PDB file of N, CA and C in Angstrom:
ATOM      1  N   UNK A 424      16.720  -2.844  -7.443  1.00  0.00           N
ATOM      2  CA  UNK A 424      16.040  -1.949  -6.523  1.00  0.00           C
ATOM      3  C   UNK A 424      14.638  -2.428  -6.210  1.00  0.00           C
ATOM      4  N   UNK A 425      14.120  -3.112  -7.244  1.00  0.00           N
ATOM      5  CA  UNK A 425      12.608  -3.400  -6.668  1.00  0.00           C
ATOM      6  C   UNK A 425      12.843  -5.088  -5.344  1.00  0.00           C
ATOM      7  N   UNK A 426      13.146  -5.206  -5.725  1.00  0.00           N
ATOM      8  CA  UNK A 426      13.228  -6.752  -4.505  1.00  0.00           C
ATOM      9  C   UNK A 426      14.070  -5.974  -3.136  1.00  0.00           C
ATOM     10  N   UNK A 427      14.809  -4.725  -3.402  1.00  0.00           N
ATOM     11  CA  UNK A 427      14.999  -4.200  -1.920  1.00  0.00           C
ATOM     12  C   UNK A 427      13.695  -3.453  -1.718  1.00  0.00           C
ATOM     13  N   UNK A 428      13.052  -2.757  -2.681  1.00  0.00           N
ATOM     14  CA  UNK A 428      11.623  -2.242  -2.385  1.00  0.00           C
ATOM     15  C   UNK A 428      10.527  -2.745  -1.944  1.00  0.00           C
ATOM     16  N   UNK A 429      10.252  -3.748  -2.816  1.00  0.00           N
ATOM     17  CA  UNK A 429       9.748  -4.563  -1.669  1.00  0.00           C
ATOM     18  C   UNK A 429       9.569  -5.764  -0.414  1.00  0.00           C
ATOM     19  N   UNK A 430      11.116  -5.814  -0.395  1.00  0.00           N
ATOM     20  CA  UNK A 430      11.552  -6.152   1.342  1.00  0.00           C
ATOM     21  C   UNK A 430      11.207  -5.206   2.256  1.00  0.00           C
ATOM     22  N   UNK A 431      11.187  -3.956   1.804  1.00  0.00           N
ATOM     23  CA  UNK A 431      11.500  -2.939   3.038  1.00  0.00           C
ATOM     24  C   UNK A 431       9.831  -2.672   3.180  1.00  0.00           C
ATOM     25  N   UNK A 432       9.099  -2.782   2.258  1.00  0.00           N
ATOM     26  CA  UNK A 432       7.507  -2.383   2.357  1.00  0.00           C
ATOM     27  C   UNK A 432       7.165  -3.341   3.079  1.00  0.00           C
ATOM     28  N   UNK A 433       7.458  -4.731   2.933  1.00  0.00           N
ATOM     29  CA  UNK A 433       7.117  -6.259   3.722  1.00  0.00           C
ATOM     30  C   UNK A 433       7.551  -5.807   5.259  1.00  0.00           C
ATOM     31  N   UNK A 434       8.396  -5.286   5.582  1.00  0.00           N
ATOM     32  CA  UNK A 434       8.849  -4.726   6.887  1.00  0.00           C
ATOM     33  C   UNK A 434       8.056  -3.578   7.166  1.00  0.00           C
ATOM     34  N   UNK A 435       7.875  -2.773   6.266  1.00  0.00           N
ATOM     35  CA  UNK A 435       6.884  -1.315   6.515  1.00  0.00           C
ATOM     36  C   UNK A 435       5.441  -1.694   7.506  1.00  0.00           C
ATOM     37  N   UNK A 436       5.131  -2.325   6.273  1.00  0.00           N
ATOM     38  CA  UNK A 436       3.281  -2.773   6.090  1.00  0.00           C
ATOM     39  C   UNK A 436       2.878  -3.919   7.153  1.00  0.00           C
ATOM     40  N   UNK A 437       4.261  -4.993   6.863  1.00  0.00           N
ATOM     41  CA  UNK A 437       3.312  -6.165   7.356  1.00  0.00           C
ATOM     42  C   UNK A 437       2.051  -6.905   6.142  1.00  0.00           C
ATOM     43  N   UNK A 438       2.322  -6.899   5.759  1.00  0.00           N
ATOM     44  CA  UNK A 438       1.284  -7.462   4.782  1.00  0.00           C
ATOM     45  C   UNK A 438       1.161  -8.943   5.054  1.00  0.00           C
ATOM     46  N   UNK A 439      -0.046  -9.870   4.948  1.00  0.00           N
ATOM     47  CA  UNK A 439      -0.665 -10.946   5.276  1.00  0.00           C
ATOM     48  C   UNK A 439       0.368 -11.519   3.834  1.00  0.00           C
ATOM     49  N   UNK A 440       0.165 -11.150   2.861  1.00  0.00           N
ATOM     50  CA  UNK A 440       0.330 -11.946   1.779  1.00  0.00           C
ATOM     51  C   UNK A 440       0.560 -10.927   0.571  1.00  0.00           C
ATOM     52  N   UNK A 441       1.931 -10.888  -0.404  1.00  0.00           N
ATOM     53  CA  UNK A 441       2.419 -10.188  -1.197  1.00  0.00           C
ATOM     54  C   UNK A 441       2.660 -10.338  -2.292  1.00  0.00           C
ATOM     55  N   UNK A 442       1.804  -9.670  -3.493  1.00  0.00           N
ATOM     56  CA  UNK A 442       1.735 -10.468  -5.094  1.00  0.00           C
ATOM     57  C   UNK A 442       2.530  -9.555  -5.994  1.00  0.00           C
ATOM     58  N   UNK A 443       3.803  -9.589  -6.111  1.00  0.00           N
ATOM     59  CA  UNK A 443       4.428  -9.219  -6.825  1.00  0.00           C
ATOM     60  C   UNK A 443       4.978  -9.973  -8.058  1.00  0.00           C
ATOM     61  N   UNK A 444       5.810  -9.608  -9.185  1.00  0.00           N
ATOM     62  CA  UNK A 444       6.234  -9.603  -9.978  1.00  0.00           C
ATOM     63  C   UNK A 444       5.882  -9.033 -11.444  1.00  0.00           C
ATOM     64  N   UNK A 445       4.884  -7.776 -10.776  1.00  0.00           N
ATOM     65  CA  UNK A 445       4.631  -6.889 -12.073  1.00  0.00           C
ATOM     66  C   UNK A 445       5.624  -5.996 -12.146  1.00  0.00           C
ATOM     67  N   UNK A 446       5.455  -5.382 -13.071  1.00  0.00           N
ATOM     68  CA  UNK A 446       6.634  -4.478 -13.188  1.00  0.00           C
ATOM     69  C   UNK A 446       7.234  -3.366 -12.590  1.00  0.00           C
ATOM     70  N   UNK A 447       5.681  -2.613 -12.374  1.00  0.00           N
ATOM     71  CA  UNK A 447       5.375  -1.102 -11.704  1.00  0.00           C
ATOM     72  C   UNK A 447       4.748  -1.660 -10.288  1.00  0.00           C
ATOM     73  N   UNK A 448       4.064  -2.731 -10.085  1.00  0.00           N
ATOM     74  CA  UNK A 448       2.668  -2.515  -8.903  1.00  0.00           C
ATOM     75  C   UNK A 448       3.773  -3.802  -8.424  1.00  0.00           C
ATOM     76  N   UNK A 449       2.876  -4.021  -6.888  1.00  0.00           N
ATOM     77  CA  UNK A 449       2.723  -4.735  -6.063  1.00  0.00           C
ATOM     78  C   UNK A 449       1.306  -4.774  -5.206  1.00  0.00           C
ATOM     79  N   UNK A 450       0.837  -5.786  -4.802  1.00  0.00           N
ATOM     80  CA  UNK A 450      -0.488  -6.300  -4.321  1.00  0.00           C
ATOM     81  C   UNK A 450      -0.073  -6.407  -3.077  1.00  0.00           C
ATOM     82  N   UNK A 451      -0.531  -5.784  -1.617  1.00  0.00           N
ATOM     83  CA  UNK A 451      -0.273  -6.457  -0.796  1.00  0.00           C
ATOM     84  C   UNK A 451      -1.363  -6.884  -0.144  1.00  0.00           C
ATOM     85  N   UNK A 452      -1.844  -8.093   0.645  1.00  0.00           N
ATOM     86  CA  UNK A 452      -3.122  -8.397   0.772  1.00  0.00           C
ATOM     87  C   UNK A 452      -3.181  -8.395   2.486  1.00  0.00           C
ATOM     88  N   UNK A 453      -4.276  -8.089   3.062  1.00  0.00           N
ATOM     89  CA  UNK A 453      -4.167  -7.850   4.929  1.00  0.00           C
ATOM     90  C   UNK A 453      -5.589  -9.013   5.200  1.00  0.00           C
ATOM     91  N   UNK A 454      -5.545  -9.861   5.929  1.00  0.00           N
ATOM     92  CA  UNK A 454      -6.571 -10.306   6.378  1.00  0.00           C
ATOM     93  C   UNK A 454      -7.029  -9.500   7.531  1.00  0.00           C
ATOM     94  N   UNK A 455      -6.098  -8.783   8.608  1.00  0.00           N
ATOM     95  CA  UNK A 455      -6.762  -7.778   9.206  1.00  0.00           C
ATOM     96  C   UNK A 455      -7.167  -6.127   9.100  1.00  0.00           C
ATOM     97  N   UNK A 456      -8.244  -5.975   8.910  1.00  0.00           N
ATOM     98  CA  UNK A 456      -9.024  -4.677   8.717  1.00  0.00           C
ATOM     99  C   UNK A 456      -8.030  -3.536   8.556  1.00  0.00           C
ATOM    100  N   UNK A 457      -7.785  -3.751  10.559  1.00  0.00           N
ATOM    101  CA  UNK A 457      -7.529  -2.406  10.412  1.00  0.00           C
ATOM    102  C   UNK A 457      -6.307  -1.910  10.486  1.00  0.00           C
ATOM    103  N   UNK A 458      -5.072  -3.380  10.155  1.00  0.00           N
ATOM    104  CA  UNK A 458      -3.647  -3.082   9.371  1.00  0.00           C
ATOM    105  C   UNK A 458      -3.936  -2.696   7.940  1.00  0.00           C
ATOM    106  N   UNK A 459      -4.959  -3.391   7.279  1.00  0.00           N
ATOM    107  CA  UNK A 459      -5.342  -2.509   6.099  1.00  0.00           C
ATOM    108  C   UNK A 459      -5.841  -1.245   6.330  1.00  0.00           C
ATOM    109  N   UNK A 460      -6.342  -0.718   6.344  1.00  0.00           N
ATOM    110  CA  UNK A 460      -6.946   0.179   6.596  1.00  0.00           C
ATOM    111  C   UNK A 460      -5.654   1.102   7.382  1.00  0.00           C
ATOM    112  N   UNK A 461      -4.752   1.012   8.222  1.00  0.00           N
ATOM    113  CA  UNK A 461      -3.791   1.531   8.975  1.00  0.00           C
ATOM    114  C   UNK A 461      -2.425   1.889   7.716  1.00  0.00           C
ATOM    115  N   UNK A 462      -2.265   0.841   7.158  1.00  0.00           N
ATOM    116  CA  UNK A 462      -1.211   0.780   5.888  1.00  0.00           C
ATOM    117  C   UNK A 462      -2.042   1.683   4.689  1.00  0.00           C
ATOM    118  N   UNK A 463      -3.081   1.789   4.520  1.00  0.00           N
ATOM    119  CA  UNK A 463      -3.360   2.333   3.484  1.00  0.00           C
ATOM    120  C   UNK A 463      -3.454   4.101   3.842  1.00  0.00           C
ATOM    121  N   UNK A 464      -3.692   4.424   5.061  1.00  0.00           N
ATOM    122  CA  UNK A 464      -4.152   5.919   5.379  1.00  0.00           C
ATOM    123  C   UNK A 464      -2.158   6.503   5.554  1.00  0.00           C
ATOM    124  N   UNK A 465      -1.142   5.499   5.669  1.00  0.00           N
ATOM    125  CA  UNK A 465      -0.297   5.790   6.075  1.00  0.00           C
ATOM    126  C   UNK A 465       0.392   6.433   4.674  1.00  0.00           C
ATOM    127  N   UNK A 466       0.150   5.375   3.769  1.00  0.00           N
ATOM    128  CA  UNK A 466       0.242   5.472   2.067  1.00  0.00           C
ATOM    129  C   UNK A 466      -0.110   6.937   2.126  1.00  0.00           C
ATOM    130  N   UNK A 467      -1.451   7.210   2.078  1.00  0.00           N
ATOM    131  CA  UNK A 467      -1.838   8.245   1.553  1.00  0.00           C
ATOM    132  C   UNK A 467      -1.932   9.861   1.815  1.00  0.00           C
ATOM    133  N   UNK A 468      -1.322   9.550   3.194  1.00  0.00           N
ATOM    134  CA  UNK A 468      -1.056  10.628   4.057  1.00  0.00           C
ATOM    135  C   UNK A 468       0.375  11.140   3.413  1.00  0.00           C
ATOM    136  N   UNK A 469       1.289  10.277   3.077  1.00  0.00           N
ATOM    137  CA  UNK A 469       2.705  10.365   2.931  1.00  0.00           C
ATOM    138  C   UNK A 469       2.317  10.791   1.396  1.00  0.00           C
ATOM    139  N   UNK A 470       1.428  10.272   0.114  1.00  0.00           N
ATOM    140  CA  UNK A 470       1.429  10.522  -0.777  1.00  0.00           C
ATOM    141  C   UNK A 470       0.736  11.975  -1.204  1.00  0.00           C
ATOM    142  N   UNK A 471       0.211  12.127  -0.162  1.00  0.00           N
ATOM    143  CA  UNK A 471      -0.720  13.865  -0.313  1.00  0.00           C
ATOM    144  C   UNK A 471       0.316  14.665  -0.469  1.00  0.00           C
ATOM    145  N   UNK A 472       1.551  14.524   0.195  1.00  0.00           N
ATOM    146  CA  UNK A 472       2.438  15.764   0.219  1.00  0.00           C
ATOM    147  C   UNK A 472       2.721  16.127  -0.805  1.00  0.00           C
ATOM    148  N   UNK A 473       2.728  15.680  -1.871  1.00  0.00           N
ATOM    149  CA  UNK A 473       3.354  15.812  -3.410  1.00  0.00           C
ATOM    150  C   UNK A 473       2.146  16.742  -3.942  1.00  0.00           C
ATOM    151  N   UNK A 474       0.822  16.572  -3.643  1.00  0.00           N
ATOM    152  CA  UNK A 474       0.141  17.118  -4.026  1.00  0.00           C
ATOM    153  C   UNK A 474      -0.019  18.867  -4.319  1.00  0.00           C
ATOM    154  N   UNK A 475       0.778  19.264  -3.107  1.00  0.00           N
ATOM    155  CA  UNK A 475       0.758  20.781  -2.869  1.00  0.00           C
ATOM    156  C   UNK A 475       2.000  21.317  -4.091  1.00  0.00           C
ATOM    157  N   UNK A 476       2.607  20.462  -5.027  1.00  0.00           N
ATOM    158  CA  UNK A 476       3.747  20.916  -5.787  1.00  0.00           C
ATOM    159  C   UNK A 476       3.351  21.101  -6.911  1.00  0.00           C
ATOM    160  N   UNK A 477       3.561  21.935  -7.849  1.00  0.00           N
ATOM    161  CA  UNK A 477       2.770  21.893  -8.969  1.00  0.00           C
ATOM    162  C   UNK A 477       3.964  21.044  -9.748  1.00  0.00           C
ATOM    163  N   UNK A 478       4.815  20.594  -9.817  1.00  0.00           N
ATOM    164  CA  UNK A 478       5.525  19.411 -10.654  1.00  0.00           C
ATOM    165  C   UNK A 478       5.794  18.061  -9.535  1.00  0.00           C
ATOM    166  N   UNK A 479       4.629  18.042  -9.369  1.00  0.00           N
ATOM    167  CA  UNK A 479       4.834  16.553  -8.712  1.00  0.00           C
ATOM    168  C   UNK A 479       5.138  15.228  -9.169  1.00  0.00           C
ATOM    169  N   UNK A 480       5.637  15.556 -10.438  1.00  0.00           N
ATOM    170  CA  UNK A 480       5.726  13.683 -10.610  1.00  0.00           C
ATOM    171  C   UNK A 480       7.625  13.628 -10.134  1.00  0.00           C
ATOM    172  N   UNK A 481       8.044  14.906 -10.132  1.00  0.00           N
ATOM    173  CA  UNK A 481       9.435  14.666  -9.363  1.00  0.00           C
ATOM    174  C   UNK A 481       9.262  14.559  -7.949  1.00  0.00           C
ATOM    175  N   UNK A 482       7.935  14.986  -7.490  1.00  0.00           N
ATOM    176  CA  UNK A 482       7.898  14.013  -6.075  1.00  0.00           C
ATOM    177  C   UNK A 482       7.547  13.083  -5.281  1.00  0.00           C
ATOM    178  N   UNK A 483       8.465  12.891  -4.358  1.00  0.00           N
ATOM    179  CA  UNK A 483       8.348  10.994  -3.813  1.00  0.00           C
ATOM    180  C   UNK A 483       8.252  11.441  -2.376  1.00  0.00           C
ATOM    181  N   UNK A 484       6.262  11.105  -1.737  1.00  0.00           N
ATOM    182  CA  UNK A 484       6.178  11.309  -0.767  1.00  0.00           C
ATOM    183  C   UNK A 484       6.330  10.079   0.260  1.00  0.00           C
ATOM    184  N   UNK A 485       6.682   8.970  -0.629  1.00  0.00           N
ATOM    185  CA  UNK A 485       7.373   7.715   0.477  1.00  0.00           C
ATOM    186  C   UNK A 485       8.255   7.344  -0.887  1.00  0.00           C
ATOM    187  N   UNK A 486       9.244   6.834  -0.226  1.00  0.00           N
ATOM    188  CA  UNK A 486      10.301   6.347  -0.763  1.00  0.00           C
ATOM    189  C   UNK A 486      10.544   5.373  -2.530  1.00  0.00           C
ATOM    190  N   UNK A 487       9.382   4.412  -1.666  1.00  0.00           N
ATOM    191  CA  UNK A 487       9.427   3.423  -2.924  1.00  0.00           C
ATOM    192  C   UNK A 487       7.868   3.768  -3.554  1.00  0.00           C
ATOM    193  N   UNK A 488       6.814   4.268  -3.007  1.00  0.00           N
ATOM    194  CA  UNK A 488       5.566   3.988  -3.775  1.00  0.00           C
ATOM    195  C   UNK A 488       5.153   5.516  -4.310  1.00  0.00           C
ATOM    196  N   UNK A 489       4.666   5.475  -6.147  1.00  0.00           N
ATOM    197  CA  UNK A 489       4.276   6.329  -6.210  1.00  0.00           C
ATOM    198  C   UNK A 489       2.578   6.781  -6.066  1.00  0.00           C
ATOM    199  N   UNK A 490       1.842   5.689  -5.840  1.00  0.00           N
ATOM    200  CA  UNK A 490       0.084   5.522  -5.813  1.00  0.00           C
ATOM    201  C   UNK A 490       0.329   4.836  -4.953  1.00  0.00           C
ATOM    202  N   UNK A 491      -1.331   4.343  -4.931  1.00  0.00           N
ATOM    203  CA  UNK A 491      -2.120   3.808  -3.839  1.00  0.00           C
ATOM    204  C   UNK A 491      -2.814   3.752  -3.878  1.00  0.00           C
ATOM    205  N   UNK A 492      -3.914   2.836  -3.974  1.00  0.00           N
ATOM    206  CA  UNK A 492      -5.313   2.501  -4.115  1.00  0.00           C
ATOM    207  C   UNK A 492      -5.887   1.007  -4.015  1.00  0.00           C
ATOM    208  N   UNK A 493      -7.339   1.102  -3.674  1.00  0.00           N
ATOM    209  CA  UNK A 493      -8.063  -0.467  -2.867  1.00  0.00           C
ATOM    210  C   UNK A 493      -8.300  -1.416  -3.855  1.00  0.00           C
ATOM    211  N   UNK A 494      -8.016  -2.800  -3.983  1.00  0.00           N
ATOM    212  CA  UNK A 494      -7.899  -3.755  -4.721  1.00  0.00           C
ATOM    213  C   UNK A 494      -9.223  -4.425  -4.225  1.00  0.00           C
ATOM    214  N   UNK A 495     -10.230  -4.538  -4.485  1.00  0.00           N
ATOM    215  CA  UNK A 495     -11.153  -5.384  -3.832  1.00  0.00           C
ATOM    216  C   UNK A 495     -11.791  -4.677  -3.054  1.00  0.00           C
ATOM    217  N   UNK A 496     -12.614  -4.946  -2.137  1.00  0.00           N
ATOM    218  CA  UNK A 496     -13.349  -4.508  -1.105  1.00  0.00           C
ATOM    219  C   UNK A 496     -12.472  -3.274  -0.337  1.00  0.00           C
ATOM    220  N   UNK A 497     -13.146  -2.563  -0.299  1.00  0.00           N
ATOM    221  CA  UNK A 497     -12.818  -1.251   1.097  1.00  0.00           C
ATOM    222  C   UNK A 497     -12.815  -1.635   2.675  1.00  0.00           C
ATOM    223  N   UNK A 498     -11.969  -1.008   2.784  1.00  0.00           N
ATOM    224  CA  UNK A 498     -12.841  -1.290   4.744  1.00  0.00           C
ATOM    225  C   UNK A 498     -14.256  -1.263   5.288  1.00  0.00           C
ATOM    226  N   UNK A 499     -14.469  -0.136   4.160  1.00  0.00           N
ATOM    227  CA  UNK A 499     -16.199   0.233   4.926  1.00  0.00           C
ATOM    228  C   UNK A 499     -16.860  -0.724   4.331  1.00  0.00           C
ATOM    229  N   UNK A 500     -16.981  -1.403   3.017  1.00  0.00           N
ATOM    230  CA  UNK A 500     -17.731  -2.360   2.294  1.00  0.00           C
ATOM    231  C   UNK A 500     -17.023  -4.061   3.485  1.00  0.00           C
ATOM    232  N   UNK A 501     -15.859  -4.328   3.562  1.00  0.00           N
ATOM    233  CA  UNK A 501     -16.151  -4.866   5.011  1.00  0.00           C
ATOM    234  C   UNK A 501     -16.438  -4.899   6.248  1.00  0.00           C
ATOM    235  N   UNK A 502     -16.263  -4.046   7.119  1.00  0.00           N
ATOM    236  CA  UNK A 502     -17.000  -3.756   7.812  1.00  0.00           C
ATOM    237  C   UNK A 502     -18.760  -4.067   7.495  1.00  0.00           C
ATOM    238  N   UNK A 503     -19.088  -3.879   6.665  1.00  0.00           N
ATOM    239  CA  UNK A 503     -20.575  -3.740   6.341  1.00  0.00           C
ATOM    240  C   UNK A 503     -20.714  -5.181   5.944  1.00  0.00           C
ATOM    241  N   UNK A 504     -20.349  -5.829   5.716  1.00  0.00           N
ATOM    242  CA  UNK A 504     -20.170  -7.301   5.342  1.00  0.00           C
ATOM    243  C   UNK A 504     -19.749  -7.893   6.838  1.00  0.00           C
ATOM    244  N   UNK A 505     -19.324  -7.517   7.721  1.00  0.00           N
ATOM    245  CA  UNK A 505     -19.180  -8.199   8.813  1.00  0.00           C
ATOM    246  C   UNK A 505     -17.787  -8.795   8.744  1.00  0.00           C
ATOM    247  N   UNK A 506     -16.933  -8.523   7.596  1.00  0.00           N
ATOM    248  CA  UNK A 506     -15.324  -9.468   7.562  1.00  0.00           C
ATOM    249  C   UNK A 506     -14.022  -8.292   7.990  1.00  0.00           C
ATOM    250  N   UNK A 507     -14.211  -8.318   9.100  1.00  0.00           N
ATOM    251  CA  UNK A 507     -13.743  -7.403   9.780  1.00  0.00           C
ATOM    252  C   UNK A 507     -12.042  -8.124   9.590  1.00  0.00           C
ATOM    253  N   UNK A 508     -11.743  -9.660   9.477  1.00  0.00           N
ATOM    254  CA  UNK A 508     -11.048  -9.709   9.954  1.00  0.00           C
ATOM    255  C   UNK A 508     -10.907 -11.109   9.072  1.00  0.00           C
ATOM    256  N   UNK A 509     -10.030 -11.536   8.104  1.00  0.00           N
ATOM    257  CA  UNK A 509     -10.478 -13.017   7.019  1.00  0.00           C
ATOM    258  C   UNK A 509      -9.909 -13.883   7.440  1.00  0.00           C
ATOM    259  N   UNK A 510     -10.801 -15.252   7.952  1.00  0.00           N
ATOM    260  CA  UNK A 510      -9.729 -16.157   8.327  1.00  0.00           C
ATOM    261  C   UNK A 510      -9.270 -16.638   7.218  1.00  0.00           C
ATOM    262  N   UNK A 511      -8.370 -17.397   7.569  1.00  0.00           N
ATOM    263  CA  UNK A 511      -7.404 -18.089   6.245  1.00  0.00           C
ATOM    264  C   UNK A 511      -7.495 -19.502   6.287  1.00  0.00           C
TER     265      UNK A 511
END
């Protein structure tokens, strides 16, 4: 199930570049902003819903992911850095 999980997120997201083989996590990395930034509000929008349940760990507000959170720099800390956008 995880290598169909994350095929289908690689299709979801789009991700620049994808560091898997932990157990629980996957890394996905965006050189553009604001597909990061677009993939991450999408995450978290879908993951709020669980929030309103008071036994939420039985709920799955996207399919395969149960978190979400910034590995490195934020949008706004780039943006403010001017790397709106990383070449490779």
């Amino acid at each position: 199930w995880q290598q169909e999980a994350i095929r289908l997120l690689k299709l979801e997201f789009a991700p620049t570049e994808v560091i898997d083989g932990f157990e629980w996590h996957l890394i996905m990395r965006f050189d553009d902003l604001m597909r990061c930034e677009a993939s991450f509000n999408k995450l978290k929008t879908a993951l709020q819903r669980c929030e309103k349940f008071e036994d939420s760990a039985d709920c799955r507000g996207h399919k395969w992911v149960k978190a979400a959170e910034y590995v490195g720099d934020d949008p706004a800390t780039r943006r403010a850095s001017g790397e709106g956008h990383r070449k490779v």
